Short mmCIF file of C-alpha atoms in Angstrom, two decimals:
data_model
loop_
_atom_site.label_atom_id
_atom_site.label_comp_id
_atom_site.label_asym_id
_atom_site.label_seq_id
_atom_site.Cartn_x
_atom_site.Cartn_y
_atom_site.Cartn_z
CA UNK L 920 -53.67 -105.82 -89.04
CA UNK L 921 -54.16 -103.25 -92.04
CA UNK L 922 -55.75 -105.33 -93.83
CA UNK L 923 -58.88 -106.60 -91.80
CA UNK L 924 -59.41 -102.48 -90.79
CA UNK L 925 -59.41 -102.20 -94.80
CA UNK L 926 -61.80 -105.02 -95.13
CA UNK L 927 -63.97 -103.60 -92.37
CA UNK L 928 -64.00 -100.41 -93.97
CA UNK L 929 -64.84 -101.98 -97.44
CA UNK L 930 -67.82 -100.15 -99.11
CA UNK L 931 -70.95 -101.78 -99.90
CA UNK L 932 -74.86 -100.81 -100.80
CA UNK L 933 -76.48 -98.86 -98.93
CA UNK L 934 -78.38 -100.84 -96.08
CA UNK L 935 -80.78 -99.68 -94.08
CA UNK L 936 -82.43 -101.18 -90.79
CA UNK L 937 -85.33 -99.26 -88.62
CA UNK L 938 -87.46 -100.92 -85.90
CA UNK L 939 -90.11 -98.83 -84.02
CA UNK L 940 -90.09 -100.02 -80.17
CA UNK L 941 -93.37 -99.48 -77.84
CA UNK L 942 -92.62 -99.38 -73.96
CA UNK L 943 -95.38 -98.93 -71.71
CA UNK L 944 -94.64 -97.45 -68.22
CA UNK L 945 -96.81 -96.82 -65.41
CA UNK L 946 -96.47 -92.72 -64.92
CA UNK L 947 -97.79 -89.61 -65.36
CA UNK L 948 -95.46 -87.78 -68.33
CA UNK L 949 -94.02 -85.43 -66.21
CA UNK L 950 -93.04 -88.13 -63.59
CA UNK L 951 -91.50 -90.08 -67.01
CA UNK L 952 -89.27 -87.18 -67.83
CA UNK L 953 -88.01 -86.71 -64.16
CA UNK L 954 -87.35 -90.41 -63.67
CA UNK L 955 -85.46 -91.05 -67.14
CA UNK L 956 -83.19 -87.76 -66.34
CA UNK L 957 -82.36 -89.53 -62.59
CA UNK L 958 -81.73 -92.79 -64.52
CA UNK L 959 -80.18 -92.06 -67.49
CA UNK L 960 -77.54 -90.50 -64.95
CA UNK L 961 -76.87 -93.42 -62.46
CA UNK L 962 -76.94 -95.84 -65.54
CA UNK L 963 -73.68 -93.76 -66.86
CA UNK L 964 -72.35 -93.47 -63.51
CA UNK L 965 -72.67 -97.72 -63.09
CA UNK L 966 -71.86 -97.94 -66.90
CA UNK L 967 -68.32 -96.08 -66.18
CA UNK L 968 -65.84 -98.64 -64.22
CA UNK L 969 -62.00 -97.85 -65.01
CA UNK L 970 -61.52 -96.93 -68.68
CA UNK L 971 -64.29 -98.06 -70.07
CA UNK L 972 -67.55 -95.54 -69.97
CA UNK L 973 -69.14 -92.68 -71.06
CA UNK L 974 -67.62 -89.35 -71.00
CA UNK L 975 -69.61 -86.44 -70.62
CA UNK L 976 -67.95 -83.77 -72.86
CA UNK L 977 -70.74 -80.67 -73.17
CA UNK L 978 -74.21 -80.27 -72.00
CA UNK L 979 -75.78 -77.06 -72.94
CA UNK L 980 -78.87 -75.43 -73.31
CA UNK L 981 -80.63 -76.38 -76.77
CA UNK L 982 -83.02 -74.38 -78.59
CA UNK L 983 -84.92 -75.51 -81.41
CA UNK L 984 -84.56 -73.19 -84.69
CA UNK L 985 -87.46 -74.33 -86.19
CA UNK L 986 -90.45 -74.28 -83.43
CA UNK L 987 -88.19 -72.63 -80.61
CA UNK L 988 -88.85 -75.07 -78.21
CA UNK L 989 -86.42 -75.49 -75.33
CA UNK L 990 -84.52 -78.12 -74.33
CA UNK L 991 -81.04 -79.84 -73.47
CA UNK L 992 -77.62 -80.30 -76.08
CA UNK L 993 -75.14 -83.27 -74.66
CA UNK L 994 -71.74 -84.49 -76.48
CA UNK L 995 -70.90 -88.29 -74.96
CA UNK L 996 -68.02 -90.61 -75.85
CA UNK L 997 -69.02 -94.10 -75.16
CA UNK L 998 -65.48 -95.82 -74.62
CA UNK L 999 -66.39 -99.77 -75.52
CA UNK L 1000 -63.08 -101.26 -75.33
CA UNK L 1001 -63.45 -103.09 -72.70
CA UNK L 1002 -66.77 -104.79 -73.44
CA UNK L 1003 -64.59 -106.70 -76.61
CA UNK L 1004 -62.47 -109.53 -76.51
CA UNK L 1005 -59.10 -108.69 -76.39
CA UNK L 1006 -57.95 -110.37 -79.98
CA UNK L 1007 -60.94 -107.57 -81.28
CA UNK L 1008 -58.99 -104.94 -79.55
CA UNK L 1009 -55.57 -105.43 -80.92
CA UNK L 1010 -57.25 -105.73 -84.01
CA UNK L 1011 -58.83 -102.66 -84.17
CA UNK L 1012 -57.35 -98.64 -83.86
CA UNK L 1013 -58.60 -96.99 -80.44
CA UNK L 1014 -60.79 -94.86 -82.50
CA UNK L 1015 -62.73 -97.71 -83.64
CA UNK L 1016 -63.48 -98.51 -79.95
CA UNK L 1017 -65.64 -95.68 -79.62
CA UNK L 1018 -68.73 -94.34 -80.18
CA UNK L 1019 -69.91 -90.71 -80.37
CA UNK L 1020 -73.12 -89.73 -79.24
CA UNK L 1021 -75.02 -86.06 -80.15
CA UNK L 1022 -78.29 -85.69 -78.41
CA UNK L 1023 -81.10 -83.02 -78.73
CA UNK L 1024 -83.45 -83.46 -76.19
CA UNK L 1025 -86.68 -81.61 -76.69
CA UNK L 1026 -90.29 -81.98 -74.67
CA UNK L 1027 -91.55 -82.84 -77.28
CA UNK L 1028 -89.24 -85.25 -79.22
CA UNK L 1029 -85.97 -86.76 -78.45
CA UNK L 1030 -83.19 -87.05 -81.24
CA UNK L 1031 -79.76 -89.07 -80.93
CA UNK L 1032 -77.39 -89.48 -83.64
CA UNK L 1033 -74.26 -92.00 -82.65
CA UNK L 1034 -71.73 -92.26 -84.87
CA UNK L 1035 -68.19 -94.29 -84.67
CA UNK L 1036 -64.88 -91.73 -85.26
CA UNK L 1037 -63.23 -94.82 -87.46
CA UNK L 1038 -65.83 -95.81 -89.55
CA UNK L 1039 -67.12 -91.70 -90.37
CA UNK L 1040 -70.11 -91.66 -92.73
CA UNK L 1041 -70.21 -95.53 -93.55
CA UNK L 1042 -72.31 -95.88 -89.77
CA UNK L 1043 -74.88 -93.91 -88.37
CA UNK L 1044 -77.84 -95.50 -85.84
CA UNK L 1045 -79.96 -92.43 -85.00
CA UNK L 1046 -82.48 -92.85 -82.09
CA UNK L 1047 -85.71 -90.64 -82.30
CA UNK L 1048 -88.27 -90.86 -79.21
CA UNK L 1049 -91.25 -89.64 -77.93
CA UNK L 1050 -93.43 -90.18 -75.18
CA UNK L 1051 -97.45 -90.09 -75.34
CA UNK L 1052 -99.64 -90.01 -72.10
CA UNK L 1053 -103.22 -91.38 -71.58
CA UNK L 1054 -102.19 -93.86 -74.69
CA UNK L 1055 -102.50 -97.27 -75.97
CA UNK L 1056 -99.73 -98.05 -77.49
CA UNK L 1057 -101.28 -97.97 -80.73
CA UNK L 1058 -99.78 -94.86 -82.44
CA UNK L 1059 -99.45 -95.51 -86.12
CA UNK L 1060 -96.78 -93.20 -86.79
CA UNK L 1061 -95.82 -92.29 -83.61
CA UNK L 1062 -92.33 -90.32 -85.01
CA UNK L 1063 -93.95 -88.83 -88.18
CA UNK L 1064 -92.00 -90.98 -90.89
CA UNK L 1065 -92.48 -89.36 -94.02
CA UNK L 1066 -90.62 -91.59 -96.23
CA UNK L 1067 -92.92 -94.50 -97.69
CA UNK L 1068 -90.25 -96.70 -97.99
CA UNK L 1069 -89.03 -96.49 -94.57
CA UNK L 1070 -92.17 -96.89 -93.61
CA UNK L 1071 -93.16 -99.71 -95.35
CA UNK L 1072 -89.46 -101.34 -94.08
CA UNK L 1073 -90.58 -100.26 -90.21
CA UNK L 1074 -90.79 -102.91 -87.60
CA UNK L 1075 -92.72 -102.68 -84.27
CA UNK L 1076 -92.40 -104.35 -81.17
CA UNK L 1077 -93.70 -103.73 -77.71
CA UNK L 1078 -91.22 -104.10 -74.85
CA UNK L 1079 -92.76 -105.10 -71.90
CA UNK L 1080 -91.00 -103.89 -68.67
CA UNK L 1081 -92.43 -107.10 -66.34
CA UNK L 1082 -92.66 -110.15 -68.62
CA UNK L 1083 -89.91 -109.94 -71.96
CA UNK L 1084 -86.42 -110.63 -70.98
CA UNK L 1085 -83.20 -109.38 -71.71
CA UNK L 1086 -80.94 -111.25 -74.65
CA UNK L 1087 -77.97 -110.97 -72.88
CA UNK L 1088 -78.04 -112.89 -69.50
CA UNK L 1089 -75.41 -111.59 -68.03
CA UNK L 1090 -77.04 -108.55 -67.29
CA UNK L 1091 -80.42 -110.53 -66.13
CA UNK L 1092 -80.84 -109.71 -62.16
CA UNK L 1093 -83.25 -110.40 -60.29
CA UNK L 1094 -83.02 -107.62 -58.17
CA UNK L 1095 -84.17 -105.59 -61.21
CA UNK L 1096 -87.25 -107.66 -62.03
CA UNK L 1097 -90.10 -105.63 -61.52
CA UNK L 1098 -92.30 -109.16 -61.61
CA UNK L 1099 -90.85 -109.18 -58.23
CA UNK L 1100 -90.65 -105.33 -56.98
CA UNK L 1101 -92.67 -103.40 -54.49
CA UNK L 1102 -91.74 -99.75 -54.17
CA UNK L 1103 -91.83 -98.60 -50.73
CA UNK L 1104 -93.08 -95.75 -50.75
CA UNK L 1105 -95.64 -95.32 -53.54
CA UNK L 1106 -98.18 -97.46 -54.74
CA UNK L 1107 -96.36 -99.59 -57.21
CA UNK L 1108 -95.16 -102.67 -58.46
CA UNK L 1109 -95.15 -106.26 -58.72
CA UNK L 1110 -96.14 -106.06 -62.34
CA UNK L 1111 -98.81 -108.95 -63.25
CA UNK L 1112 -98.73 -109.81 -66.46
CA UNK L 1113 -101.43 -107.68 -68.37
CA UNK L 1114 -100.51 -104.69 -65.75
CA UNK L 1115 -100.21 -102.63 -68.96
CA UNK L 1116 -104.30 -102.94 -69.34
CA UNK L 1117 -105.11 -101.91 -66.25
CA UNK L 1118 -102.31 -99.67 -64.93
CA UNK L 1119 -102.93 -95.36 -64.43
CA UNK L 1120 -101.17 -93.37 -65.17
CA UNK L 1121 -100.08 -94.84 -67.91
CA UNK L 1122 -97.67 -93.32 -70.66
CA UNK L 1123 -96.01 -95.01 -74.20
CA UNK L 1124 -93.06 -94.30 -74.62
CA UNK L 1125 -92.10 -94.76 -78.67
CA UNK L 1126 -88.43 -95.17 -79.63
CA UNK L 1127 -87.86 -95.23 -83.30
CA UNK L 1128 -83.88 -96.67 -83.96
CA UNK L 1129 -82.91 -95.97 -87.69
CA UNK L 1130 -79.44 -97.90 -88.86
CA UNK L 1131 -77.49 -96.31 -91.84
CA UNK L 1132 -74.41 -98.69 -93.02
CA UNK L 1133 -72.20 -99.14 -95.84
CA UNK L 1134 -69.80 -101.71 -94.06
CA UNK L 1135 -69.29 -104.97 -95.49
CA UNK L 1136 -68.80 -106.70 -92.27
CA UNK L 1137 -71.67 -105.40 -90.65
CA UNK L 1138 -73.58 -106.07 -93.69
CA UNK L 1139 -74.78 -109.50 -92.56
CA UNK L 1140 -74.57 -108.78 -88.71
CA UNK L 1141 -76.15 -105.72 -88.23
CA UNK L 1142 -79.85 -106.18 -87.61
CA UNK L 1143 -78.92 -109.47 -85.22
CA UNK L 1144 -76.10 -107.26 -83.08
CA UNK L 1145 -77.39 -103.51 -83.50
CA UNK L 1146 -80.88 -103.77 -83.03
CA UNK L 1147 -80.51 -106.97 -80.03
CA UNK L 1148 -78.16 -104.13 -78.38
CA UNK L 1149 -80.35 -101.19 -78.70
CA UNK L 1150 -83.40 -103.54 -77.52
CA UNK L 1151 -81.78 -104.70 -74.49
CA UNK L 1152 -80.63 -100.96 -74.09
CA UNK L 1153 -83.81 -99.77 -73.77
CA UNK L 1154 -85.77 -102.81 -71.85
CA UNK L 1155 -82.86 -103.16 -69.06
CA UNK L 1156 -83.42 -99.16 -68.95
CA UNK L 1157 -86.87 -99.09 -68.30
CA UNK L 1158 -86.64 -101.63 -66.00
CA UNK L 1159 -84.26 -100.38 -63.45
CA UNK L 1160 -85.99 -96.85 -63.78
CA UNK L 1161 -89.39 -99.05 -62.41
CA UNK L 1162 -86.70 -100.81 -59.77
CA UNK L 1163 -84.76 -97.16 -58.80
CA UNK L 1164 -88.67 -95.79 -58.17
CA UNK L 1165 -88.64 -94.34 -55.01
CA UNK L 1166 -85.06 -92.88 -55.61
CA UNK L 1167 -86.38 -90.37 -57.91
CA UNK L 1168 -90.13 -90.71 -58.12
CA UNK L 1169 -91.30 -87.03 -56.12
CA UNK L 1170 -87.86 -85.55 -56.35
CA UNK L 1171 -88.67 -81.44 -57.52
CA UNK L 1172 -86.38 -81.00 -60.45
CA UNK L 1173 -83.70 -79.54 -58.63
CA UNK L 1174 -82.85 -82.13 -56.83
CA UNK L 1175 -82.60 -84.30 -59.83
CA UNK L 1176 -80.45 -81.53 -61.61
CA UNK L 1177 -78.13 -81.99 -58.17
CA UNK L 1178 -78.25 -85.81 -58.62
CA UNK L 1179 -76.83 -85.36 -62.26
CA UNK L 1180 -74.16 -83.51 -61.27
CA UNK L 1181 -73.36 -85.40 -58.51
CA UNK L 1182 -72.98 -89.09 -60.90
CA UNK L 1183 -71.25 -86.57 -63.82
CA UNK L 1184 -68.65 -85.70 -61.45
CA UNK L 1185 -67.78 -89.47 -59.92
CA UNK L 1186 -67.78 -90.60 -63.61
CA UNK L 1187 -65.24 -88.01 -64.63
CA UNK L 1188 -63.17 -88.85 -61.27
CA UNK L 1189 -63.36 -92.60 -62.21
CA UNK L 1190 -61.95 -91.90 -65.60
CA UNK L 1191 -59.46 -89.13 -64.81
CA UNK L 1192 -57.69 -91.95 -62.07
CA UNK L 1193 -57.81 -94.46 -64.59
CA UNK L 1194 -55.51 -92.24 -66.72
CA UNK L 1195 -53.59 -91.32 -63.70
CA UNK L 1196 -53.07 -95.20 -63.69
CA UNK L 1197 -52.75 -95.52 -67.19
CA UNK L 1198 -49.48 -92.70 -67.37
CA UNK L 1199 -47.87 -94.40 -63.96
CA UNK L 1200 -48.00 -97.85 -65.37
CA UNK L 1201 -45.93 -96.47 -68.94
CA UNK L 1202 -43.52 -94.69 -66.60
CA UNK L 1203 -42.82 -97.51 -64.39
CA UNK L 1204 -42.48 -99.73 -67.77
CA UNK L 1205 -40.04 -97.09 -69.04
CA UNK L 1206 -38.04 -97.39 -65.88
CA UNK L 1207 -38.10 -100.87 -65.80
CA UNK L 1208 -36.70 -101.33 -69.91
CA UNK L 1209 -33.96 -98.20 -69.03
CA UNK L 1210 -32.64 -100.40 -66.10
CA UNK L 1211 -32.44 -103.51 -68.40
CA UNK L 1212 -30.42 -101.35 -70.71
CA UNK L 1213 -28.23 -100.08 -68.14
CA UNK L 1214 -26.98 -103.63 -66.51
#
């Protein structure tokens, strides 16, 4: 198999993909930043079932050497391996099955670098996001791009929490159609179509996703596979933080701190058994070969 990780590896030009997303959501910015902490944390706690998951390996405080704003540091490995077929995973070295995420989150700006451990420099997809309140939507240059080029190369689209739908289908549920949703407890949801018009609070949130690659397989795949994944990312996202809305929404912050530590620790449990598993099953194939060789 040496020689498709050599292919995969195989340099080419430069190529580089960025597309500007627009998601409207219906709360005041300091509700935003409560409710994507919450459910940011229960989507890694659902995302993490056996081996495959995120692992948590350092958050820190972060402060900013430029402006000395304050804000958060967090080290993730996403393990993928089980979200690929399994001909792509004996194909492929277990460090090309993972993806390593750096994020610097800020008040004022948001930036995420993920990076793959087998592929090094040749792939980087770097997320940067803000979030606006009292906006349209409009923001020309939302994430101050100072590169022409880039600029010129940009792509915009508006996600729409109630009426665009997810690519992939199997993660399409209805229970997390917000068409659909009444909260409970505050005055919220179902989203009409045109809700974004009308809606207040309102606040934009702008994600700009940059794609550096030098890969020749990825070459003619990239903007169909990255940027569909990182779409879907963020509209399932947004959408279950509109359905999870009176989990979170009037929660003090440290509750929400509490709730994060409570999903980091039942992801790390779920992983640590799974390795428990892991060694046991090797040890009871070990026995099993040493008793062949004994008869």
């Amino acid at each position: 198999m040496v020689w498709f990780q050599e292919f995969l590896l195989h340099q080419t030009d430069d190529m580089v993909l960025i597309t500007e997303y627009r998601i409207p959501c219906p709360y005041t910015l300091a509700d935003y930043r409560l409710g994507q902490r919450y459910s940011n944390a229960k989507t890694c706690k659902e995302s993490t079932k056996g081996k495959d998951g995120i692992e948590i390996l350092e958050t820190k405080p972060y402060t900013d050497p430029v402006t000395g704003e304050e804000g958060i540091y967090t080290l993730k490995i996403y393990h993928l391996g089980g979200y690929l077929s399994d001909w792509v995973r004996k194909l492929m070295p277990e460090s090309a099955l993972q993806l390593r995420e750096e994020c610097w989150d800020l008040p004022s700006h948001v930036k995420t670098v993920l990076k793959n451990p087998f592929m090094g420099e040749k792939f980087e997809l770097k997320i940067e996001t803000r979030q606006i309140e009292n906006d349209d939507g409009k923001q020309e240059n939302a994430l101050n791009i100072t590169d022409a080029k880039l600029l010129s190369k940009r792509k915009v689209e508006v996600l729409d929490i109630a009426t665009d739908e997810l690519s992939d289908k199997k993660y399409v549920k209805p229970e997390e159609d917000p068409k659909h949703f009444k909260s409970t407890k505050h005055e919220l949801g179902p989203l009409a179509p045109g809700w974004s018009n009308t809606t207040k609070p309102m606040t934009w949130c702008y994600k700009l996703v940059t794609l550096k690659a030098k890969i020749a397989l990825l070459q003619n795949k990239a903007e169909e596979y990255a940027m569909g994944m990182e779409r879907d990312i963020f509209l399932r996202f947004h959408k279950q933080m509109f359905i999870w809305i009176d989990e979170w929404l009037g929660l003090p912050l440290e509750e929400i701190i509490e709730c994060e530590k409570k999903f980091e620790q039942e992801m790390k449990e779920r992983l640590e058994k799974e390795d428990e598993t892991k060694k046991g099953g090797k040890k009871d194939k070990k026995k099993e070969e040493d008793g062949k060789d004994e008869v």
